[in-house]
Amino acid sequence: MKSTLPDFVKIVEVGPRDGLQNEQGIIPAEVKIELVNRLSDAGFSAIEAASFVSPKWVPQMATSIEVMAGITRRPGVVYSALTPNMQGFEAALAAGAGEVVIFGSASEAFSQKNINCSIADSIARFRDVALAAKANGLRLRGSVSCSFGCPYQGDVSPEAVADVVARFRELGCDEIDIADTIGVGTARQVHTVMQRAIREFSVAGLSGHFHDTYGQALTNIYASLEVGIRIFHSSVAGLGGCPYAKGATGNVATEDVLFLMQGLGIATGIDLEKTVGAGQFISRHLGRKTSSRAGNALSLKKTV
Ligand code: HMG
Ligand code: MG
């Protein structure tokens, strides 16, 4: 097993999309815009800001056009959007997304529940999106849900994950996310699944997308670092959850990930204090305490 830790990791901030998509009360576009602007000001180079999916399926994301139109674009920042089909792609292109995300699943059951089609049909649909992304010079990212377990079918094999990773590689993905949608993965399984995925796709382009339902996300990030993964997704204030994965909680909190990286001497290019501020901003708006342990501790320290 490779055990040298890197000097730098890329953090993809998914709070404005994965974080907020599951909120019941509709959050005004202005609030989402301020959140994205605060995050770009904190130094994130990759922000998942929007999702062009059916508003009947995910009403919270219906403001994606306004959000993309209202944000202050910082040079060097890639603003990405979820695009399940060509309708989503056209909207993302018109909105000025720099990267589009096709999202499939290693679990047949979850694919049906989340995007209403089989894995094979989803890949066929994604092919058009992939071709259009390339033709328009956009980055293409693929997300593999349920890589460590599925809320509907239970176990998911590393082979099933590897198969979707290979399909995404063939579609020309620049980056592929190995996602623990329901946060059930543990460190040894992370080694196994990531090492299997690395056989299908360049390790430099693989990322870990961990939800923290069982409190394993930081450990799983460390386990991923051990096998060479250098890109991680997180949500400020630990926001989030997928509406089609009942009971699954938010992504690992960005502030906690930054605190971990700081301690390991791994650069991220992101300002932790400003990120804590962004987490406090959105938590205030949602009327609840941040789910980030580090975010909470650091803001308490400031007030004593
Ligand atoms: P469908 O019903 O099979 O699609 O849904 P359809 O093509 O038959 O269209 C039905 C209706 O949806 C039509 O409208 C279309 O116009 C509309 P109607 O004629 O009934 O008024 N429609 C759209 N509207 C806006 N934008 C679009 C779009 N496409 C169709 N792009 C579909 C298929 C994929 C659209 C639907 O299942 C869907 O929107 N699913 C999205 C589910 C979702 O967003 N889940 C959360 C994101 S994934 C996630 O969180 C996991 C991740 O974080 C990684 C991890 O943690 O695992 C990424
Ligand atoms: Mg997710």
CSV table of C-alpha atoms and ligand atoms in Angstrom, one decimal:
chain,number,residue,atom,x,y,z
A,1,MET,CA,0.0,0.0,0.0
A,2,LYS,CA,1.3,3.5,-0.9
A,3,SER,CA,1.6,5.5,2.3
A,4,THR,CA,3.4,8.7,1.4
A,5,LEU,CA,1.0,11.6,2.0
A,6,PRO,CA,0.8,14.3,-0.6
A,7,ASP,CA,1.8,18.0,-0.3
A,8,PHE,CA,-1.5,19.2,-1.7
A,9,VAL,CA,-5.0,18.0,-2.1
A,10,LYS,CA,-7.9,19.5,-4.1
A,11,ILE,CA,-11.1,20.0,-2.1
A,12,VAL,CA,-14.3,20.2,-4.1
A,13,GLU,CA,-16.9,22.1,-2.2
A,14,VAL,CA,-20.3,20.5,-2.8
A,15,GLY,CA,-22.3,22.4,-0.1
A,16,PRO,CA,-24.3,24.6,-2.5
A,17,ARG,CA,-25.5,21.6,-4.4
A,18,ASP,CA,-25.3,18.3,-2.4
A,19,GLY,CA,-25.5,20.3,0.9
A,20,LEU,CA,-28.7,22.2,0.1
A,21,GLN,CA,-30.6,19.9,-2.3
A,22,ASN,CA,-32.2,18.0,0.6
A,23,GLU,CA,-33.4,21.1,2.6
A,24,GLN,CA,-37.1,21.1,2.9
A,25,GLY,CA,-37.7,24.9,3.1
A,26,ILE,CA,-36.9,26.7,-0.2
A,27,ILE,CA,-33.7,28.7,0.2
A,28,PRO,CA,-33.8,32.0,-1.8
A,29,ALA,CA,-31.3,32.2,-4.7
A,30,GLU,CA,-29.7,35.3,-3.0
A,31,VAL,CA,-28.6,33.1,0.0
A,32,LYS,CA,-27.1,30.5,-2.3
A,33,ILE,CA,-25.4,33.2,-4.3
A,34,GLU,CA,-23.8,34.7,-1.1
A,35,LEU,CA,-22.8,31.2,0.0
A,36,VAL,CA,-21.0,30.5,-3.3
A,37,ASN,CA,-19.3,33.9,-3.3
A,38,ARG,CA,-18.1,33.4,0.3
A,39,LEU,CA,-16.7,30.0,-0.7
A,40,SER,CA,-14.9,31.4,-3.8
A,41,ASP,CA,-13.5,34.2,-1.6
A,42,ALA,CA,-12.2,31.5,0.8
A,43,GLY,CA,-10.1,30.1,-2.0
A,44,PHE,CA,-12.0,27.0,-3.3
A,45,SER,CA,-11.0,26.3,-6.9
A,46,ALA,CA,-13.9,23.9,-7.5
A,47,ILE,CA,-17.5,24.6,-6.3
A,48,GLU,CA,-20.5,22.5,-7.2
A,49,ALA,CA,-23.0,25.3,-7.4
A,50,ALA,CA,-26.0,24.0,-9.3
A,51,SER,CA,-28.0,21.0,-10.4
A,52,PHE,CA,-30.1,21.0,-13.6
A,53,VAL,CA,-32.4,18.1,-12.8
A,54,SER,CA,-36.2,17.9,-12.9
A,55,PRO,CA,-37.6,20.4,-10.4
A,56,LYS,CA,-40.3,17.8,-9.7
A,57,TRP,CA,-37.7,15.4,-8.4
A,58,VAL,CA,-35.6,18.0,-6.5
A,59,PRO,CA,-37.5,21.3,-6.0
A,60,GLN,CA,-34.7,22.9,-4.0
A,61,MET,CA,-32.5,23.0,-7.1
A,62,ALA,CA,-35.0,24.8,-9.2
A,63,THR,CA,-33.2,28.1,-8.6
A,64,SER,CA,-30.0,26.9,-10.3
A,65,ILE,CA,-30.4,29.3,-13.3
A,66,GLU,CA,-30.6,32.3,-10.9
A,67,VAL,CA,-27.7,31.1,-8.8
A,68,MET,CA,-25.4,30.6,-11.8
A,69,ALA,CA,-26.4,34.0,-13.2
A,70,GLY,CA,-26.0,35.8,-9.8
A,71,ILE,CA,-22.6,34.6,-8.6
A,72,THR,CA,-19.5,36.7,-8.9
A,73,ARG,CA,-17.2,34.5,-11.1
A,74,ARG,CA,-13.7,34.3,-9.8
A,75,PRO,CA,-11.0,33.6,-12.3
A,76,GLY,CA,-9.6,30.1,-11.9
A,77,VAL,CA,-12.7,28.8,-10.1
A,78,VAL,CA,-14.6,25.9,-11.8
A,79,TYR,CA,-18.3,26.1,-11.1
A,80,SER,CA,-19.9,22.8,-11.7
A,81,ALA,CA,-23.5,21.5,-12.2
A,82,LEU,CA,-25.2,18.2,-12.2
A,83,THR,CA,-26.6,17.2,-15.6
A,84,PRO,CA,-28.5,13.8,-15.8
A,85,ASN,CA,-29.4,14.3,-19.5
A,86,MET,CA,-29.2,16.6,-22.5
A,87,GLN,CA,-32.0,18.8,-21.1
A,88,GLY,CA,-29.8,19.4,-18.0
A,89,PHE,CA,-26.7,19.8,-20.2
A,90,GLU,CA,-28.2,22.5,-22.3
A,91,ALA,CA,-29.3,24.4,-19.2
A,92,ALA,CA,-25.8,24.1,-17.6
A,93,LEU,CA,-24.2,25.3,-20.8
A,94,ALA,CA,-26.4,28.3,-21.0
A,95,ALA,CA,-25.8,29.0,-17.4
A,96,GLY,CA,-22.0,29.1,-17.9
A,97,ALA,CA,-21.0,26.0,-15.9
A,98,GLY,CA,-17.3,25.1,-16.3
A,99,GLU,CA,-17.8,21.5,-15.6
A,100,VAL,CA,-20.8,19.2,-15.9
A,101,VAL,CA,-21.4,16.1,-13.7
A,102,ILE,CA,-23.0,12.9,-14.9
A,103,PHE,CA,-24.2,10.9,-12.0
A,104,GLY,CA,-24.6,7.2,-12.1
A,105,SER,CA,-24.6,4.4,-9.6
A,106,ALA,CA,-22.8,1.2,-8.8
A,107,SER,CA,-26.2,-0.1,-7.5
A,108,GLU,CA,-29.0,-1.0,-9.9
A,109,ALA,CA,-31.7,-0.3,-7.4
A,110,PHE,CA,-30.3,3.2,-6.6
A,111,SER,CA,-30.0,4.1,-10.2
A,112,GLN,CA,-33.7,3.4,-10.7
A,113,LYS,CA,-34.7,5.4,-7.6
A,114,ASN,CA,-32.4,8.3,-8.3
A,115,ILE,CA,-32.5,8.8,-12.0
A,116,ASN,CA,-35.4,6.5,-13.0
A,117,CYS,CA,-33.4,4.2,-15.3
A,118,SER,CA,-31.0,1.2,-15.2
A,119,ILE,CA,-27.3,1.6,-15.0
A,120,ALA,CA,-26.9,0.6,-18.7
A,121,ASP,CA,-29.6,3.1,-19.8
A,122,SER,CA,-27.9,5.8,-17.8
A,123,ILE,CA,-24.6,5.3,-19.5
A,124,ALA,CA,-26.3,5.5,-22.9
A,125,ARG,CA,-27.9,8.8,-21.9
A,126,PHE,CA,-24.6,10.1,-20.5
A,127,ARG,CA,-22.9,9.5,-23.8
A,128,ASP,CA,-24.7,12.4,-25.4
A,129,VAL,CA,-23.9,14.6,-22.5
A,130,ALA,CA,-20.2,13.6,-22.6
A,131,LEU,CA,-20.0,14.2,-26.3
A,132,ALA,CA,-21.6,17.6,-25.9
A,133,ALA,CA,-19.4,18.5,-23.0
A,134,LYS,CA,-16.3,17.7,-25.0
A,135,ALA,CA,-17.6,19.6,-28.1
A,136,ASN,CA,-18.2,22.7,-26.0
A,137,GLY,CA,-14.8,22.5,-24.1
A,138,LEU,CA,-16.4,21.8,-20.7
A,139,ARG,CA,-14.8,19.6,-18.1
A,140,LEU,CA,-16.6,16.3,-17.5
A,141,ARG,CA,-16.9,14.6,-14.2
A,142,GLY,CA,-18.6,11.3,-13.3
A,143,SER,CA,-20.0,10.4,-10.0
A,144,VAL,CA,-20.5,6.8,-8.9
A,145,SER,CA,-23.1,6.6,-6.2
A,146,CYS,CA,-23.4,3.8,-3.7
A,147,SER,CA,-19.8,2.7,-4.1
A,148,PHE,CA,-19.8,1.3,-0.5
A,149,GLY,CA,-23.4,0.3,0.0
A,150,CYS,CA,-26.9,1.0,-1.2
A,151,PRO,CA,-30.0,2.0,0.8
A,152,TYR,CA,-32.1,-0.4,-1.3
A,153,GLN,CA,-30.0,-3.4,-2.2
A,154,GLY,CA,-27.4,-3.4,0.6
A,155,ASP,CA,-24.0,-4.6,-0.4
A,156,VAL,CA,-22.3,-3.3,-3.6
A,157,SER,CA,-19.3,-5.1,-4.9
A,158,PRO,CA,-16.0,-3.4,-5.8
A,159,GLU,CA,-16.4,-5.0,-9.3
A,160,ALA,CA,-19.7,-3.1,-9.8
A,161,VAL,CA,-17.9,0.2,-8.9
A,162,ALA,CA,-15.0,-0.7,-11.2
A,163,ASP,CA,-17.5,-1.4,-14.0
A,164,VAL,CA,-19.1,2.1,-13.8
A,165,VAL,CA,-15.6,3.7,-13.4
A,166,ALA,CA,-14.5,2.0,-16.7
A,167,ARG,CA,-17.7,3.2,-18.5
A,168,PHE,CA,-17.1,6.7,-17.3
A,169,ARG,CA,-13.4,6.5,-18.4
A,170,GLU,CA,-14.7,5.4,-21.9
A,171,LEU,CA,-17.0,8.4,-21.9
A,172,GLY,CA,-14.0,10.7,-21.5
A,173,CYS,CA,-14.5,11.8,-17.9
A,174,ASP,CA,-11.7,14.1,-16.6
A,175,GLU,CA,-12.5,13.2,-13.0
A,176,ILE,CA,-14.5,10.4,-11.3
A,177,ASP,CA,-16.0,10.5,-7.9
A,178,ILE,CA,-16.2,7.4,-5.7
A,179,ALA,CA,-19.2,8.2,-3.6
A,180,ASP,CA,-20.4,6.9,-0.3
A,181,THR,CA,-24.0,8.1,-0.7
A,182,ILE,CA,-25.2,6.7,2.7
A,183,GLY,CA,-21.9,7.0,4.6
A,184,VAL,CA,-21.6,3.3,5.5
A,185,GLY,CA,-18.1,2.6,4.2
A,186,THR,CA,-15.2,1.9,6.6
A,187,ALA,CA,-11.5,2.2,6.2
A,188,ARG,CA,-10.6,-1.3,5.0
A,189,GLN,CA,-13.4,-1.3,2.5
A,190,VAL,CA,-12.2,2.1,1.3
A,191,HIS,CA,-8.7,0.7,0.6
A,192,THR,CA,-10.3,-2.2,-1.3
A,193,VAL,CA,-12.7,-0.1,-3.4
A,194,MET,CA,-10.3,2.7,-4.1
A,195,GLN,CA,-7.5,0.3,-5.1
A,196,ARG,CA,-9.9,-1.5,-7.5
A,197,ALA,CA,-11.0,1.8,-9.0
A,198,ILE,CA,-7.3,2.8,-9.5
A,199,ARG,CA,-7.0,-0.1,-11.8
A,200,GLU,CA,-9.6,1.5,-14.1
A,201,PHE,CA,-8.7,5.2,-13.9
A,202,SER,CA,-5.8,7.4,-13.2
A,203,VAL,CA,-5.5,7.9,-9.4
A,204,ALA,CA,-4.9,11.6,-10.0
A,205,GLY,CA,-8.4,11.9,-11.3
A,206,LEU,CA,-10.3,9.9,-8.7
A,207,SER,CA,-11.9,11.6,-5.8
A,208,GLY,CA,-13.5,10.5,-2.5
A,209,HIS,CA,-17.1,11.8,-1.9
A,210,PHE,CA,-18.0,10.7,1.6
A,211,HIS,CA,-21.2,11.3,3.5
A,212,ASP,CA,-20.8,11.1,7.2
A,213,THR,CA,-23.9,9.2,8.3
A,214,TYR,CA,-21.9,6.7,10.5
A,215,GLY,CA,-19.1,9.1,11.5
A,216,GLN,CA,-16.6,7.4,9.3
A,217,ALA,CA,-15.9,10.1,6.7
A,218,LEU,CA,-12.7,11.7,8.0
A,219,THR,CA,-11.2,8.2,8.6
A,220,ASN,CA,-12.2,7.2,5.1
A,221,ILE,CA,-10.5,10.3,3.7
A,222,TYR,CA,-7.4,9.3,5.6
A,223,ALA,CA,-7.7,5.7,4.2
A,224,SER,CA,-8.1,7.2,0.7
A,225,LEU,CA,-4.9,9.3,1.2
A,226,GLU,CA,-3.0,6.2,2.1
A,227,VAL,CA,-3.8,4.6,-1.3
A,228,GLY,CA,-3.0,7.8,-3.2
A,229,ILE,CA,-6.3,9.7,-3.6
A,230,ARG,CA,-5.8,13.4,-3.9
A,231,ILE,CA,-9.2,14.9,-4.4
A,232,PHE,CA,-12.0,15.1,-1.8
A,233,HIS,CA,-15.5,16.4,-1.7
A,234,SER,CA,-17.0,18.1,1.3
A,235,SER,CA,-19.8,20.4,2.3
A,236,VAL,CA,-19.4,23.5,4.4
A,237,ALA,CA,-21.1,23.1,7.8
A,238,GLY,CA,-21.6,19.4,7.0
A,239,LEU,CA,-24.8,20.2,5.1
A,240,GLY,CA,-26.5,17.7,3.0
A,241,GLY,CA,-28.0,14.4,2.0
A,242,CYS,CA,-29.6,12.9,-1.1
A,243,PRO,CA,-33.4,13.0,-1.3
A,244,TYR,CA,-33.3,9.5,-2.8
A,245,ALA,CA,-31.1,8.0,0.0
A,246,LYS,CA,-33.4,8.3,3.1
A,247,GLY,CA,-31.7,8.7,6.4
A,248,ALA,CA,-28.3,9.5,4.9
A,249,THR,CA,-26.9,12.6,6.4
A,250,GLY,CA,-24.7,15.3,5.0
A,251,ASN,CA,-21.3,15.2,3.4
A,252,VAL,CA,-18.2,15.4,5.6
A,253,ALA,CA,-17.9,19.0,6.8
A,254,THR,CA,-15.4,21.0,4.9
A,255,GLU,CA,-14.1,22.8,8.0
A,256,ASP,CA,-13.2,19.3,9.5
A,257,VAL,CA,-11.4,18.2,6.4
A,258,LEU,CA,-9.4,21.5,6.3
A,259,PHE,CA,-8.5,21.0,9.9
A,260,LEU,CA,-7.3,17.5,9.2
A,261,MET,CA,-5.2,18.6,6.2
A,262,GLN,CA,-3.7,21.5,8.2
A,263,GLY,CA,-2.6,19.0,10.9
A,264,LEU,CA,-1.1,16.7,8.3
A,265,GLY,CA,0.8,19.5,6.7
A,266,ILE,CA,-1.1,19.1,3.4
A,267,ALA,CA,-1.9,22.3,1.6
A,268,THR,CA,-5.3,23.0,0.1
A,269,GLY,CA,-5.1,26.7,-0.8
A,270,ILE,CA,-8.2,27.4,1.2
A,271,ASP,CA,-8.7,29.8,4.1
A,272,LEU,CA,-10.1,27.8,7.1
A,273,GLU,CA,-11.3,30.9,8.9
A,274,LYS,CA,-13.3,32.2,5.9
A,275,THR,CA,-14.7,28.7,5.4
A,276,VAL,CA,-15.9,28.7,9.0
A,277,GLY,CA,-17.5,32.1,8.3
A,278,ALA,CA,-19.3,30.6,5.3
A,279,GLY,CA,-20.5,27.7,7.4
A,280,GLN,CA,-21.8,30.1,10.1
A,281,PHE,CA,-23.5,32.2,7.4
A,282,ILE,CA,-25.5,29.3,6.0
A,283,SER,CA,-26.2,27.7,9.4
A,284,ARG,CA,-27.6,31.0,10.6
A,285,HIS,CA,-29.9,31.1,7.6
A,286,LEU,CA,-31.0,27.5,8.2
A,287,GLY,CA,-31.6,28.3,11.9
A,288,ARG,CA,-29.4,25.6,13.3
A,289,LYS,CA,-26.0,24.9,14.6
A,290,THR,CA,-23.3,23.9,12.2
A,291,SER,CA,-22.7,20.2,11.9
A,292,SER,CA,-19.0,20.8,11.6
A,293,ARG,CA,-17.1,20.0,14.8
A,294,ALA,CA,-14.1,22.1,13.8
A,295,GLY,CA,-16.3,24.9,12.6
A,296,ASN,CA,-18.2,25.0,15.9
A,297,ALA,CA,-15.0,24.8,18.0
A,298,LEU,CA,-13.2,27.5,16.0
A,299,SER,CA,-16.2,29.9,16.2
A,300,LEU,CA,-16.6,29.3,20.0
A,301,LYS,CA,-12.9,30.1,20.4
A,302,LYS,CA,-13.4,33.4,18.6
A,303,THR,CA,-16.3,34.4,20.9
A,304,VAL,CA,-14.6,33.5,24.3
B,1,HMG,P1,-37.8,11.0,-15.9
B,1,HMG,O1,-39.2,11.4,-15.3
B,1,HMG,O2,-37.5,9.6,-16.2
B,1,HMG,O3,-37.5,12.0,-17.1
B,1,HMG,O4,-36.7,11.6,-14.9
B,1,HMG,P2,-38.2,12.3,-18.4
B,1,HMG,O5,-37.2,12.5,-19.5
B,1,HMG,O6,-39.3,11.3,-18.7
B,1,HMG,O7,-38.9,13.7,-18.1
B,1,HMG,C1,-40.0,13.9,-17.2
B,1,HMG,C2,-40.2,15.4,-16.9
B,1,HMG,O8,-39.0,15.9,-16.3
B,1,HMG,C3,-40.4,16.2,-18.1
B,1,HMG,O9,-41.2,17.3,-17.6
B,1,HMG,C4,-39.1,16.8,-18.4
B,1,HMG,O10,-39.1,18.0,-19.1
B,1,HMG,C5,-38.5,17.0,-17.1
B,1,HMG,P3,-42.8,17.3,-17.8
B,1,HMG,O11,-43.0,17.1,-19.3
B,1,HMG,O12,-43.3,16.1,-17.0
B,1,HMG,O13,-43.3,18.6,-17.3
B,1,HMG,N1,-37.0,16.9,-17.1
B,1,HMG,C6,-36.2,17.9,-16.7
B,1,HMG,N2,-36.5,19.1,-16.2
B,1,HMG,C7,-35.4,19.9,-15.9
B,1,HMG,N3,-34.1,19.5,-16.0
B,1,HMG,C8,-33.8,18.3,-16.5
B,1,HMG,C9,-34.9,17.4,-16.9
B,1,HMG,N4,-35.0,16.2,-17.4
B,1,HMG,C10,-36.3,15.9,-17.5
B,1,HMG,N5,-32.6,17.9,-16.7
B,1,HMG,C11,-34.5,12.5,-14.4
B,1,HMG,C12,-35.3,11.4,-15.1
B,1,HMG,C13,-33.1,12.1,-14.5
B,1,HMG,C14,-34.8,13.9,-15.1
B,1,HMG,C15,-35.0,12.6,-12.9
B,1,HMG,O14,-35.0,11.3,-12.4
B,1,HMG,C16,-34.2,13.5,-12.1
B,1,HMG,O15,-34.2,14.7,-12.2
B,1,HMG,N6,-33.4,12.9,-11.1
B,1,HMG,C17,-32.5,13.7,-10.3
B,1,HMG,C18,-32.4,13.1,-9.0
B,1,HMG,C19,-31.4,13.9,-8.2
B,1,HMG,O16,-31.1,15.1,-8.5
B,1,HMG,N7,-30.8,13.3,-7.1
B,1,HMG,C20,-29.9,14.0,-6.3
B,1,HMG,C21,-28.5,14.2,-7.0
B,1,HMG,S1,-27.5,12.8,-7.1
B,1,HMG,C22,-26.7,12.8,-5.6
B,1,HMG,O17,-27.0,13.6,-4.7
B,1,HMG,C23,-25.6,11.8,-5.4
B,1,HMG,C24,-24.2,12.5,-5.4
B,1,HMG,O18,-24.1,13.5,-4.4
B,1,HMG,C25,-23.1,11.4,-5.1
B,1,HMG,C26,-23.5,10.5,-3.9
B,1,HMG,O19,-23.4,11.0,-2.8
B,1,HMG,O20,-23.8,9.4,-4.2
B,1,HMG,C27,-23.9,13.1,-6.8
B,2,MG,MG,-23.6,13.1,-2.3
